[in-house]
Coordinates of C-alpha atoms and ligand atoms in Angstrom, one line a residue:
M1 CA 14.4 -78.3 -5.7
V2 CA 16.0 -81.3 -6.7
I3 CA 19.5 -80.6 -8.3
L4 CA 21.0 -83.5 -9.4
G5 CA 24.7 -84.1 -10.1
D6 CA 24.7 -83.3 -13.6
Q7 CA 23.2 -79.8 -12.9
L8 CA 25.8 -77.5 -11.1
D9 CA 24.2 -74.9 -12.7
R10 CA 23.7 -71.5 -10.8
E11 CA 21.4 -69.7 -13.9
S12 CA 19.3 -73.1 -13.6
P13 CA 15.7 -72.0 -13.9
L14 CA 15.1 -74.0 -10.6
F15 CA 16.6 -70.6 -8.9
S16 CA 14.0 -68.8 -10.8
G17 CA 11.3 -67.2 -7.6
A18 CA 13.3 -69.5 -5.5
D19 CA 13.3 -68.0 -2.1
P20 CA 16.3 -68.8 0.2
A21 CA 14.4 -68.2 3.9
R22 CA 11.4 -70.3 2.6
D23 CA 13.0 -73.1 -0.1
C24 CA 15.2 -76.2 0.5
I25 CA 17.3 -77.8 -1.4
W26 CA 18.2 -81.3 -1.8
M27 CA 21.1 -83.3 -2.7
A28 CA 22.2 -87.0 -2.9
E29 CA 25.4 -89.3 -3.7
V30 CA 24.5 -92.1 -3.8
R31 CA 26.1 -95.5 -4.5
E32 CA 23.5 -96.8 -7.6
E33 CA 25.0 -94.1 -9.6
A34 CA 28.3 -95.4 -9.7
T35 CA 27.4 -98.6 -9.7
H36 CA 24.1 -99.5 -11.6
V37 CA 27.0 -99.9 -14.5
W38 CA 30.7 -100.0 -14.0
S39 CA 32.2 -96.5 -13.0
H40 CA 36.0 -95.4 -13.2
K41 CA 37.4 -94.4 -10.2
A42 CA 37.6 -90.6 -11.9
R43 CA 34.2 -90.4 -13.1
I44 CA 33.2 -90.9 -9.7
A45 CA 34.9 -88.6 -7.9
V46 CA 34.9 -85.5 -10.2
F47 CA 30.8 -85.8 -10.3
L48 CA 31.0 -86.2 -6.2
S49 CA 34.1 -83.2 -5.8
A50 CA 31.4 -80.6 -8.3
M51 CA 28.4 -81.6 -6.4
R52 CA 30.4 -80.9 -2.9
H53 CA 31.5 -77.9 -3.9
F54 CA 28.1 -76.5 -5.8
R55 CA 26.6 -77.4 -2.3
D56 CA 29.1 -74.7 -0.3
E57 CA 28.5 -72.6 -2.9
L58 CA 24.9 -72.1 -1.9
R59 CA 25.4 -72.8 1.5
A60 CA 27.6 -69.5 1.5
Q61 CA 25.0 -67.2 -0.6
G62 CA 22.0 -68.9 2.3
W63 CA 20.8 -71.7 0.8
K64 CA 19.3 -74.7 3.1
V65 CA 21.2 -77.3 1.1
E66 CA 19.6 -81.4 2.5
Y67 CA 22.9 -82.7 1.3
R68 CA 23.7 -86.9 1.5
E69 CA 27.5 -87.8 1.2
L70 CA 27.7 -91.0 0.2
D71 CA 28.2 -94.5 2.3
E72 CA 28.4 -97.8 1.7
R73 CA 24.1 -97.9 1.8
P74 CA 23.2 -99.3 -1.4
A75 CA 20.5 -96.8 -1.9
S76 CA 19.1 -95.4 -5.2
L77 CA 18.4 -91.9 -5.6
A78 CA 14.5 -92.5 -5.5
E79 CA 14.5 -93.9 -2.9
E80 CA 16.4 -91.4 -1.3
L81 CA 14.3 -88.6 -2.4
H82 CA 11.3 -90.8 -1.2
G83 CA 12.6 -90.3 2.2
A84 CA 13.8 -86.6 2.1
I85 CA 10.0 -86.8 0.9
G86 CA 8.8 -87.9 3.9
R87 CA 11.1 -86.3 6.2
L88 CA 10.8 -82.3 4.9
R89 CA 6.7 -82.6 3.5
P90 CA 7.2 -79.6 0.8
E91 CA 4.8 -78.3 -0.5
R92 CA 6.3 -78.9 -3.9
V93 CA 8.8 -80.8 -5.9
R94 CA 10.9 -79.3 -9.0
V95 CA 13.6 -81.0 -11.1
V96 CA 15.0 -80.0 -14.1
E97 CA 14.5 -82.4 -17.2
P98 CA 17.3 -84.9 -15.8
G99 CA 19.4 -86.5 -18.4
E100 CA 19.1 -90.0 -18.6
Y101 CA 15.5 -91.9 -19.2
R102 CA 15.6 -94.2 -16.6
L103 CA 16.2 -91.3 -13.7
E104 CA 13.4 -89.5 -14.4
Q105 CA 11.0 -92.1 -14.6
S106 CA 12.3 -93.4 -11.0
L107 CA 11.6 -89.8 -9.8
R108 CA 8.6 -89.8 -11.6
A109 CA 7.4 -93.0 -9.8
V110 CA 8.2 -91.5 -6.0
C111 CA 7.2 -88.3 -6.9
P112 CA 4.0 -88.4 -9.0
E113 CA 3.7 -84.5 -8.5
L114 CA 7.2 -83.9 -9.6
D115 CA 7.2 -80.4 -11.3
V116 CA 10.4 -81.1 -14.2
L117 CA 11.7 -77.7 -15.6
T118 CA 12.9 -77.4 -19.4
D119 CA 16.8 -77.1 -18.9
T120 CA 18.1 -74.3 -20.2
H121 CA 21.3 -75.4 -20.6
F122 CA 20.9 -76.9 -24.1
L123 CA 20.1 -74.3 -27.3
C124 CA 17.5 -76.9 -28.4
T125 CA 14.8 -77.6 -25.9
R126 CA 13.5 -81.6 -25.8
Q127 CA 10.1 -80.3 -26.9
G128 CA 11.8 -77.8 -30.1
F129 CA 13.4 -80.9 -30.8
R130 CA 10.5 -83.2 -31.3
E131 CA 8.9 -80.2 -33.1
Y132 CA 11.6 -79.8 -35.8
A133 CA 11.9 -83.6 -36.1
K134 CA 7.7 -83.8 -36.7
G135 CA 7.1 -84.5 -40.8
R136 CA 10.7 -85.0 -41.0
G137 CA 12.1 -89.3 -42.0
Q138 CA 15.7 -89.5 -41.3
M139 CA 17.3 -86.8 -39.7
R140 CA 20.7 -85.4 -40.6
L141 CA 23.0 -83.6 -38.6
E142 CA 23.9 -81.2 -41.6
F143 CA 20.5 -79.9 -42.0
F144 CA 20.1 -79.3 -38.3
Y145 CA 23.1 -77.5 -37.7
R146 CA 22.2 -75.2 -39.9
E147 CA 19.4 -74.3 -38.8
M148 CA 20.9 -74.0 -35.1
R149 CA 23.6 -71.4 -36.7
K150 CA 20.8 -69.5 -38.0
R151 CA 18.5 -69.4 -35.1
H152 CA 21.1 -68.7 -32.1
G153 CA 23.5 -66.3 -35.0
V154 CA 26.1 -68.1 -34.5
L155 CA 29.1 -67.6 -37.5
M156 CA 27.3 -65.6 -39.9
D157 CA 27.7 -63.7 -42.4
T158 CA 27.4 -60.0 -40.9
V159 CA 26.5 -58.2 -43.7
M160 CA 23.7 -60.8 -45.8
T161 CA 21.9 -62.0 -44.5
G162 CA 20.9 -65.8 -43.8
K163 CA 24.8 -66.3 -45.2
P164 CA 27.3 -68.7 -43.2
E165 CA 30.3 -66.9 -42.4
G166 CA 33.0 -67.6 -45.2
G167 CA 30.1 -68.5 -47.6
E168 CA 30.2 -72.5 -46.6
W169 CA 28.6 -73.8 -43.5
N170 CA 30.5 -76.7 -43.0
Y171 CA 34.7 -77.2 -43.5
D172 CA 34.9 -80.9 -42.5
A173 CA 36.9 -81.7 -45.2
E174 CA 39.6 -79.6 -43.9
N175 CA 39.1 -81.1 -41.0
R176 CA 41.0 -84.6 -41.3
G177 CA 44.6 -84.2 -41.2
A178 CA 47.3 -86.9 -40.0
F179 CA 49.9 -86.0 -38.8
G180 CA 52.0 -87.6 -41.5
K181 CA 55.5 -89.8 -40.2
K182 CA 57.3 -86.9 -38.6
G183 CA 54.1 -86.7 -35.6
P184 CA 52.6 -84.0 -33.6
G185 CA 56.3 -81.8 -32.6
L186 CA 55.3 -80.1 -29.6
I187 CA 51.9 -79.9 -28.4
P188 CA 51.0 -77.3 -25.8
A189 CA 50.2 -79.4 -23.0
A190 CA 46.7 -79.4 -21.6
S191 CA 46.8 -78.7 -17.6
G192 CA 43.4 -79.1 -16.0
P193 CA 43.8 -77.8 -12.3
P194 CA 45.5 -79.2 -10.1
P195 CA 43.0 -80.7 -6.7
D196 CA 42.1 -78.5 -4.3
L197 CA 41.5 -80.0 -0.7
L198 CA 37.8 -80.6 -0.6
T199 CA 38.6 -82.7 -4.6
R200 CA 41.5 -84.5 -2.4
Q201 CA 39.1 -85.6 0.1
V202 CA 36.8 -86.7 -2.6
I203 CA 39.6 -88.6 -4.1
A204 CA 40.4 -90.8 -0.6
R205 CA 36.8 -91.5 -0.2
V206 CA 36.7 -92.6 -4.1
E207 CA 39.6 -95.1 -3.3
E208 CA 37.9 -96.1 0.2
I209 CA 34.3 -96.7 -1.1
F210 CA 35.4 -98.5 -4.7
P211 CA 38.5 -100.0 -4.9
G212 CA 37.6 -102.3 -7.9
H213 CA 36.2 -99.9 -9.9
P214 CA 38.5 -99.2 -13.5
G215 CA 40.3 -96.4 -13.3
Q216 CA 43.0 -94.6 -11.4
L217 CA 43.4 -91.4 -10.5
R218 CA 46.8 -89.9 -9.5
H219 CA 46.1 -87.7 -12.6
F220 CA 42.9 -86.7 -11.9
D221 CA 43.3 -82.5 -13.4
L222 CA 39.5 -82.2 -13.8
P223 CA 37.2 -78.8 -13.0
V224 CA 34.6 -78.8 -10.6
T225 CA 33.6 -75.0 -10.3
P226 CA 32.5 -72.9 -13.1
A227 CA 35.9 -70.9 -12.5
E228 CA 38.3 -73.4 -13.3
A229 CA 35.8 -74.6 -16.1
E230 CA 36.3 -71.2 -17.4
Q231 CA 40.2 -71.4 -16.9
V232 CA 40.1 -75.2 -19.2
L233 CA 38.6 -73.1 -21.5
E234 CA 40.9 -70.5 -21.4
D235 CA 43.2 -72.9 -21.8
F236 CA 41.8 -74.4 -24.6
L237 CA 41.0 -71.5 -27.0
S238 CA 44.7 -69.6 -26.5
H239 CA 46.7 -72.8 -27.0
R240 CA 44.7 -75.5 -29.0
L241 CA 41.6 -74.1 -30.5
P242 CA 43.8 -72.7 -34.1
M243 CA 45.2 -75.9 -34.8
F244 CA 42.0 -78.0 -33.6
G245 CA 40.3 -78.2 -36.8
E246 CA 42.8 -79.6 -39.2
F247 CA 43.7 -82.5 -36.9
Q248 CA 40.8 -83.1 -35.1
D249 CA 40.8 -87.1 -36.4
A250 CA 44.9 -87.4 -35.9
M251 CA 45.7 -90.4 -33.0
W252 CA 49.5 -90.2 -32.0
T253 CA 50.9 -92.7 -29.4
D254 CA 50.5 -91.4 -25.8
Q255 CA 49.2 -88.3 -26.8
P256 CA 45.5 -88.6 -25.6
W257 CA 44.4 -84.6 -25.9
L258 CA 46.2 -83.4 -29.3
Y259 CA 44.2 -80.2 -30.3
H260 CA 41.1 -81.1 -28.3
S261 CA 39.3 -79.1 -25.9
R262 CA 38.8 -81.1 -22.8
L263 CA 35.7 -79.5 -22.2
S264 CA 33.5 -82.1 -22.4
V265 CA 32.6 -82.7 -18.3
A266 CA 32.0 -79.0 -17.8
L267 CA 29.8 -78.7 -20.4
N268 CA 27.9 -81.9 -19.5
L269 CA 28.0 -80.9 -15.5
K270 CA 27.0 -77.8 -16.3
L271 CA 30.0 -75.8 -15.6
L272 CA 29.9 -74.3 -18.6
H273 CA 27.6 -73.1 -21.0
P274 CA 27.7 -74.2 -24.3
R275 CA 26.2 -70.4 -25.8
R276 CA 29.7 -69.5 -23.5
A277 CA 31.7 -72.0 -25.5
I278 CA 30.8 -71.2 -28.7
T279 CA 30.7 -67.1 -28.2
A280 CA 34.1 -67.7 -27.0
A281 CA 35.2 -69.4 -30.1
E282 CA 33.7 -67.0 -32.7
E283 CA 35.4 -63.9 -31.0
R284 CA 38.7 -65.6 -31.5
Y285 CA 37.8 -66.3 -35.1
R286 CA 37.0 -62.4 -35.6
A287 CA 39.9 -61.0 -33.4
G288 CA 41.8 -63.2 -36.2
K289 CA 43.5 -65.6 -33.5
A290 CA 41.8 -68.4 -35.0
S291 CA 40.6 -69.8 -38.6
L292 CA 37.2 -69.9 -39.7
A293 CA 37.9 -73.9 -40.3
A294 CA 38.7 -74.6 -36.8
V295 CA 36.4 -72.2 -35.5
E296 CA 33.7 -74.1 -37.6
G297 CA 34.9 -77.4 -36.8
F298 CA 35.1 -76.6 -33.0
I299 CA 31.6 -75.0 -33.0
R300 CA 29.9 -77.7 -35.4
Q301 CA 30.1 -80.1 -32.7
I302 CA 28.8 -78.3 -29.8
L303 CA 26.3 -76.6 -31.1
G304 CA 25.5 -79.3 -34.0
W305 CA 26.8 -83.0 -33.0
R306 CA 25.9 -82.0 -29.1
E307 CA 23.0 -80.8 -29.6
F308 CA 21.3 -83.5 -32.3
V309 CA 22.4 -86.0 -30.1
R310 CA 20.1 -85.1 -27.0
G311 CA 17.2 -84.7 -29.3
L312 CA 17.3 -88.0 -30.8
Y313 CA 17.9 -89.8 -27.3
W314 CA 15.1 -88.0 -26.1
L315 CA 13.5 -89.0 -29.4
H316 CA 14.0 -92.4 -29.4
M317 CA 14.1 -93.5 -26.1
P318 CA 13.5 -96.1 -24.0
G319 CA 13.5 -98.1 -26.8
Y320 CA 17.0 -96.2 -28.4
L321 CA 18.8 -99.0 -25.5
E322 CA 17.8 -102.0 -26.5
M323 CA 18.1 -101.4 -30.9
N324 CA 20.4 -104.2 -32.3
A325 CA 19.5 -104.0 -36.0
L326 CA 22.7 -105.2 -37.0
G327 CA 21.5 -108.4 -34.8
A328 CA 25.3 -108.4 -32.7
Q329 CA 25.3 -110.8 -30.4
E330 CA 28.7 -110.9 -29.3
K331 CA 30.4 -110.3 -25.7
L332 CA 32.4 -107.2 -25.1
P333 CA 36.4 -108.8 -25.1
A334 CA 38.0 -108.7 -21.7
F335 CA 40.7 -106.7 -22.8
Y336 CA 38.4 -103.9 -23.2
W337 CA 38.7 -103.3 -18.9
T338 CA 42.6 -104.1 -19.0
G339 CA 44.1 -102.6 -22.2
E340 CA 45.8 -106.3 -22.6
T341 CA 45.8 -106.9 -26.1
E342 CA 48.6 -107.5 -28.9
M343 CA 46.6 -105.0 -30.9
R344 CA 48.2 -102.2 -30.5
C345 CA 45.7 -99.1 -31.1
L346 CA 43.3 -100.7 -28.8
R347 CA 46.0 -100.9 -26.5
E348 CA 47.2 -97.6 -26.6
V349 CA 43.4 -96.2 -26.8
V350 CA 42.2 -98.3 -23.6
G351 CA 44.8 -97.8 -21.5
Q352 CA 44.1 -94.3 -22.3
T353 CA 41.1 -94.4 -21.9
L354 CA 42.1 -96.0 -18.3
E355 CA 44.3 -93.9 -17.2
Y356 CA 42.9 -90.4 -18.0
G357 CA 39.2 -91.6 -18.2
Y358 CA 39.3 -89.5 -21.9
A359 CA 39.7 -90.3 -25.2
H360 CA 38.8 -88.2 -28.2
H361 CA 36.2 -89.0 -30.4
I362 CA 37.6 -90.8 -33.6
Q363 CA 39.3 -92.9 -31.0
R364 CA 35.9 -93.7 -29.6
L365 CA 34.6 -94.3 -32.6
M366 CA 37.2 -95.8 -34.9
V367 CA 39.4 -98.2 -33.2
T368 CA 37.1 -99.6 -29.7
G369 CA 33.8 -98.5 -31.7
L370 CA 34.7 -100.1 -34.8
F371 CA 36.7 -103.5 -33.8
A372 CA 33.0 -103.8 -31.3
L373 CA 31.1 -103.1 -34.6
L374 CA 33.5 -105.3 -36.4
L375 CA 33.3 -108.0 -34.1
G376 CA 29.9 -107.8 -33.7
V377 CA 28.8 -107.3 -30.1
R378 CA 25.7 -106.7 -29.0
P379 CA 25.5 -102.5 -28.8
R380 CA 23.6 -102.7 -24.7
L381 CA 27.2 -103.9 -23.9
V382 CA 29.1 -101.5 -26.0
H383 CA 26.8 -98.8 -24.1
E384 CA 27.6 -100.1 -20.5
W385 CA 31.6 -100.3 -21.5
Y386 CA 31.3 -96.8 -22.5
L387 CA 29.3 -95.4 -19.9
A388 CA 31.3 -96.5 -17.2
V389 CA 35.1 -95.3 -18.0
Y390 CA 34.3 -91.6 -19.4
V391 CA 34.5 -88.8 -17.1
D392 CA 31.9 -87.5 -19.2
A393 CA 29.8 -90.0 -19.6
V394 CA 25.9 -89.2 -18.9
E395 CA 23.2 -91.1 -21.0
W396 CA 21.8 -88.5 -23.0
V397 CA 24.8 -87.9 -25.0
E398 CA 26.4 -91.4 -24.7
L399 CA 24.2 -93.5 -25.8
P400 CA 23.3 -92.3 -29.5
N401 CA 27.1 -92.3 -29.9
T402 CA 27.2 -95.6 -29.0
I403 CA 24.3 -97.8 -29.9
G404 CA 23.8 -95.0 -33.1
M405 CA 26.9 -93.5 -34.2
S406 CA 29.3 -96.2 -34.0
Q407 CA 27.0 -99.4 -33.7
F408 CA 24.6 -98.8 -36.2
G409 CA 22.3 -100.8 -34.0
D410 CA 19.6 -97.4 -34.5
G411 CA 20.0 -98.6 -38.3
G412 CA 20.8 -95.5 -39.7
I413 CA 18.6 -92.7 -37.3
M414 CA 22.1 -91.1 -36.0
G415 CA 23.9 -91.7 -39.1
S416 CA 23.3 -92.4 -43.0
K417 CA 25.8 -96.0 -42.8
P418 CA 27.8 -98.0 -40.5
Y419 CA 31.4 -96.1 -40.0
V420 CA 33.1 -99.3 -41.2
A421 CA 37.2 -99.1 -42.4
S422 CA 40.0 -101.3 -42.3
G423 CA 43.6 -101.7 -40.5
K424 CA 44.4 -98.8 -43.1
Y425 CA 42.2 -95.9 -41.8
I426 CA 43.5 -96.4 -38.6
Q427 CA 47.2 -96.7 -40.6
R428 CA 47.2 -93.2 -42.1
M429 CA 45.4 -91.3 -39.1
S430 CA 47.9 -92.7 -36.6
N431 CA 51.3 -94.4 -36.3
Y432 CA 49.4 -97.1 -34.2
C433 CA 50.0 -99.9 -36.8
A434 CA 54.1 -98.8 -36.7
G435 CA 54.7 -100.4 -33.4
C436 CA 52.6 -103.4 -33.8
R437 CA 52.7 -107.4 -34.3
Y438 CA 50.0 -106.9 -37.0
D439 CA 50.0 -105.8 -40.3
P440 CA 47.3 -103.1 -41.6
A441 CA 47.1 -104.0 -45.3
L442 CA 46.8 -107.8 -44.4
S443 CA 43.5 -109.7 -43.7
T444 CA 44.7 -113.1 -43.8
G445 CA 47.9 -115.1 -42.4
P446 CA 49.6 -115.3 -38.9
K447 CA 50.5 -111.3 -39.6
A448 CA 47.2 -110.3 -40.5
C449 CA 45.3 -107.5 -39.0
P450 CA 42.3 -108.0 -36.9
F451 CA 40.6 -104.9 -38.1
T452 CA 40.8 -105.4 -42.2
T453 CA 39.8 -109.6 -41.5
L454 CA 37.1 -108.0 -39.0
Y455 CA 36.0 -105.7 -41.6
W456 CA 35.9 -107.0 -44.9
D457 CA 34.2 -110.0 -43.2
F458 CA 31.5 -107.4 -41.8
L459 CA 31.0 -106.5 -45.4
M460 CA 30.2 -110.1 -46.7
R461 CA 27.7 -111.1 -42.8
H462 CA 25.7 -107.8 -44.3
E463 CA 26.5 -108.0 -48.1
E464 CA 22.0 -107.3 -48.5
R465 CA 22.1 -104.8 -46.3
L466 CA 24.8 -103.0 -47.8
R467 CA 24.5 -103.3 -50.7
A468 CA 20.9 -101.7 -50.6
N469 CA 23.1 -98.4 -49.3
P470 CA 24.0 -95.6 -52.3
R471 CA 26.7 -94.6 -49.6
M472 CA 28.3 -98.1 -49.1
I473 CA 29.2 -98.7 -52.9
M474 CA 32.2 -98.4 -53.0
Q475 CA 32.6 -100.1 -50.0
V476 CA 30.7 -102.9 -51.7
R477 CA 32.8 -102.8 -54.3
N478 CA 35.4 -103.6 -53.4
M479 CA 34.6 -106.3 -51.8
D480 CA 33.2 -108.1 -54.7
R481 CA 36.2 -108.0 -56.1
L482 CA 37.9 -109.9 -53.7
R483 CA 37.9 -113.9 -55.1
P484 CA 35.7 -116.4 -53.2
E485 CA 39.2 -118.4 -52.0
Q486 CA 39.9 -115.1 -50.4
K487 CA 36.9 -114.7 -49.3
A488 CA 36.5 -117.9 -48.1
L489 CA 39.6 -117.7 -45.7
I490 CA 39.0 -114.2 -44.7
Q491 CA 35.6 -116.0 -43.1
V492 CA 37.2 -118.7 -41.6
Q493 CA 40.4 -116.1 -39.5
A494 CA 37.4 -113.9 -38.8
E495 CA 35.5 -116.6 -36.9
S496 CA 38.6 -118.3 -35.6
F497 CA 39.8 -115.1 -33.7
R498 CA 36.8 -114.2 -32.9
R499 CA 36.9 -117.8 -30.5
S500 CA 40.0 -116.5 -29.6
L501 CA 38.9 -113.6 -27.9
Ligands
FAD1 C1 31.4 -93.9 -28.6 C2 31.4 -92.7 -28.1 C3 30.9 -92.6 -27.1 C4 30.9 -91.3 -26.8 N1 30.2 -90.9 -25.4 C5 30.4 -89.5 -24.7 C6 30.3 -89.3 -23.5 O1 29.8 -90.4 -23.2 N2 30.0 -87.7 -23.2 C7 30.3 -87.1 -23.8 O2 30.3 -85.7 -23.3 N3 30.6 -87.5 -25.8 C8 31.0 -88.2 -26.1 N4 31.1 -88.6 -27.3 C9 31.4 -88.1 -28.2 C10 32.6 -87.2 -27.8 O3 33.8 -88.6 -28.5 C11 33.6 -86.7 -27.1 O4 32.0 -85.0 -26.4 C12 34.4 -85.5 -27.0 O5 35.4 -87.0 -27.4 C13 35.4 -85.2 -25.6 O6 36.2 -84.9 -25.6 P1 36.6 -83.3 -25.9 O7 35.8 -82.2 -24.9 O8 38.3 -83.2 -25.2 O9 35.5 -83.2 -27.0 P2 36.7 -82.1 -28.7 O10 37.0 -82.7 -29.3 O11 37.2 -80.9 -28.7 O12 35.0 -81.3 -28.9 C14 34.4 -80.0 -28.5 C15 32.8 -81.0 -27.9 O13 31.8 -80.9 -28.5 C16 31.3 -81.8 -28.4 N5 31.2 -82.7 -29.0 C17 32.2 -83.3 -30.1 N6 31.8 -84.3 -30.6 C18 30.5 -84.9 -30.2 C19 29.1 -85.8 -30.3 N7 29.5 -86.7 -30.9 N8 28.2 -86.0 -29.8 C20 28.1 -84.8 -28.7 N9 29.1 -83.9 -28.3 C21 29.8 -83.6 -29.2 C22 31.9 -82.5 -26.8 O14 31.0 -81.6 -25.5 C23 32.9 -81.8 -26.8 O15 33.5 -81.1 -25.0 C24 31.4 -90.0 -27.8 C25 31.5 -90.3 -28.8 C26 31.4 -91.7 -29.3 C27 31.7 -92.3 -30.7
SF4_2 S1 48.3 -102.8 -37.6 FE1 45.6 -103.5 -36.9 S2 46.0 -103.7 -35.1 FE2 47.7 -103.5 -34.9 S3 47.2 -100.9 -34.5 FE3 47.7 -101.3 -36.5 S4 45.0 -101.3 -37.0 FE4 46.0 -101.9 -34.8

């Protein structure tokens, strides 16, 4: 039985019918998984520590676990599996569906008889999504999400059948609040479990083997066991869920988490089942401890977006990886790896990312993602950065979010329009612009905000395509109001900014 680093689930179908007296579990830490793209030190540490905790739990329960700890050898998981099959000579090799296309292909290549089991840690199976997609052209999250609510009986009206709780499916309009000039005030600290001995050993090992990797480990407080994942869930439900919806899109200096849950790592490593997070949040609503808008907003992310992006990933791989509908060819600016830039929003978000391996959704989408999109960076390079720097990065979820939602590389599979905005959006949703040397209202001149310059330049560069998209009509009309000489100046400024990076 093969268990991968993001499959640390004691309820996994792998265990059904398995017998500790007969079956052997195989797990391996390999360098390739941390180096095939660059990887944040905290990302490597959370995977390795959670794997070792899982190994120890299984052994304590009487399972024989063949476990290969990380060393300096540049082996891949598939090569290691090949060696283990030669040594152990199993009758059958079973694995649950991996979270990455590349990995599944390479495991199948070394073990053609591999028995790949359906992953029950998701609420929509790959096959189920494929069937849902049949006959549908462009799929939209909203309709998939409604289906999922009905199918799983989540936040449904308990009296009227088939109706959503509160009469509306979606309270997104109430979820776009900013903090205003006063700022967020006192926010309950989002502290995670402190590292135990095993985690501290892993941290030391990661520092030793991967000294040149991005990020650092001094704040490490990520969950590495199901019990710790429960603690993180409880901390969120009690202290931050009630305000989650309203300020979901807001950003503030030195406040990486605000009201967000920090549950993505626990969910992605399978330390916490999404059903558990959804049910627990719904219970808070039913008990009158959180509003419907807050709870619906949270549940939509997990039951809706999370399952939707996974479905799209498997539907469109392997082609998704190279999609580049806008023909973007620029390189990723070097400051994505250092945070050294005069643009304060990027300095804050990249800095926080390197510090904690974390940024919330709007920081990823509307700061780092938006800048790369406006600049015209090749989507695959943007994807490699996101996969490297976030502790929760696993390809099935990262790739559609990056290449699809954030870079519009998929030409509209994931979203109906590119998420583009000028620096004024960042000014409205954060306090970043207040301390920046640029002015978000200006598109030309020495104080022009690069986001604003590049925004108009983006609309001009892709005018033909955007004009044909009804959802872009307002933005295109605003561009039409620019005088020809203004447009020319913006284009010159955008080009010279691009070359200065
Ligand atoms: C460019 C880009 C790259 C991303 N890469 C990843 C990634 O590698 N791994 C990852 O788990 N998420 C990714 N996301 C989605 C989202 O940003 C993170 O899930 C979220 O920020 C994690 O923080 P949190 O747990 O505090 O989330 P919260 O804001 O508290 O949300 C609750 C949960 O909902 C789920 N969720 C929310 N938004 C999404 C989404 N768009 N897609 C899928 N699930 C979602 C997550 O499981 C999250 O834990 C990415 C988004 C963008 C725009
Ligand atoms: S002015 Fe522009 S570059 Fe500066 S923080 Fe605001 S959006 Fe970012």
